[in-house]
Every structure is written in structure tokens, then in C-alpha cells.
Short mmCIF file of C-alpha atoms in Angstrom, two decimals:
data_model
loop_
_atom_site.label_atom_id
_atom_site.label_comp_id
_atom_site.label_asym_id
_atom_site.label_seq_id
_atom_site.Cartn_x
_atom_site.Cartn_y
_atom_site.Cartn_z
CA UNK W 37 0.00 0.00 0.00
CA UNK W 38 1.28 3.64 -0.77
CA UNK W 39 0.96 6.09 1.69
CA UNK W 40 1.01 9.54 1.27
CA UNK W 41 2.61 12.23 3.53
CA UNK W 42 0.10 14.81 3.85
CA UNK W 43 2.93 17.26 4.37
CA UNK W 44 3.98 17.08 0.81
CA UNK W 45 0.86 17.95 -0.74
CA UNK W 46 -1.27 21.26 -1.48
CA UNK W 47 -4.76 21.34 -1.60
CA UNK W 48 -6.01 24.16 -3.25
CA UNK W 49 -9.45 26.20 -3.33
CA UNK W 50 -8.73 29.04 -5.28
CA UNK W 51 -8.91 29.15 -8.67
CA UNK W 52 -6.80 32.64 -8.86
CA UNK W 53 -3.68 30.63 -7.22
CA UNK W 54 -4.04 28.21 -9.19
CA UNK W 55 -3.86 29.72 -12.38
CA UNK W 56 -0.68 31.96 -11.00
CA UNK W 57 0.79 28.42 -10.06
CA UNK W 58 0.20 27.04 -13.52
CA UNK W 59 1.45 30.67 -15.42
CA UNK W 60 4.61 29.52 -13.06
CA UNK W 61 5.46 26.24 -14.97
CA UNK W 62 3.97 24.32 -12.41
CA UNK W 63 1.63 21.26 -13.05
CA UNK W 64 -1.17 19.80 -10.78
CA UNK W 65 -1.64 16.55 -9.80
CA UNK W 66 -5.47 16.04 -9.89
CA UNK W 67 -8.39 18.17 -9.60
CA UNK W 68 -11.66 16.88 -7.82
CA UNK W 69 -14.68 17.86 -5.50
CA UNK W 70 -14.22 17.68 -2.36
CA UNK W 71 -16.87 14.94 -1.50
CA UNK W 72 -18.41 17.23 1.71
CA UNK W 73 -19.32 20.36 -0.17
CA UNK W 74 -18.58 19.77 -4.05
CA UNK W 75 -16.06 22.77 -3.68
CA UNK W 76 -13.30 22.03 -6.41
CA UNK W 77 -9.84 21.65 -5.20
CA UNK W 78 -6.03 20.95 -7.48
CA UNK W 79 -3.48 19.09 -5.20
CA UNK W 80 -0.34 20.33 -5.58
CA UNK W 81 3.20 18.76 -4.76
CA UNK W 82 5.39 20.63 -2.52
CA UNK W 83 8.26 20.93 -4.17
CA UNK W 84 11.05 23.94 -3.81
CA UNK W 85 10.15 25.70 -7.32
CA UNK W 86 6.09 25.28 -5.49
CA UNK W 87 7.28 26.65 -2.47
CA UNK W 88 9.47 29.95 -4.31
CA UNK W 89 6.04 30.36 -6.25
CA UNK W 90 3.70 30.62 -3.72
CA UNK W 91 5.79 32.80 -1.88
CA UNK W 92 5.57 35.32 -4.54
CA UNK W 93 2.04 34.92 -4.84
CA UNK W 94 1.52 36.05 -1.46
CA UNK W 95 3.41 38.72 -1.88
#
């Protein structure tokens, strides 16, 4: 069985930040619902050039 570090992973809500994150170069790796409230989410790995984006973004 593969488990997953939740620690390593980015779920994210917000459409704006997630096109900024894809303008970056970056890629998601799905997109779903969230099964509680059907709000749409992209999961995101946490990688360094992830990290140095949203950093800027919250700039």
C-alpha cells in the first residue's frame, strides 16, 4: 500500500492561485470535488520551485 505524507501535498481552493501556479510552470496533480461540499480543489506537490512560487504569490 502507498501512503502519502500529507505534508507534501497542497490542496487548493482558489482558482486565482491556481492559475498563477500554472502561469509559473507548475503542473497539478489532480483536480476533484471535495466529497463534503462539491467545492473544487487541485493538489499540488510541494516541491522547492512550489514553495518559491507561492511565496511570490503572497506577496
Amino acid at each position: 500500500m502507498i501512503r502519502y505524507e500529507a505534508k507534501k501535498y497542497f490542496y487548493c481552493y482558489d482558482a486565482k492561485m491556481g492559475k498563477y501556479l500554472k502561469k509559473c510552470g507548475l503542473d497539478y496533480i489532480t483536480m476533484a470535488k471535495n466529497r463534503y461540499d462539491d467545492s473544487l480543489f487541485t493538489l499540488w506537490e510541494k516541491t522547492e520551485e512550489f514553495e518559491v512560487a507561492i511565496s511570490s504569490y503572497n506577496q
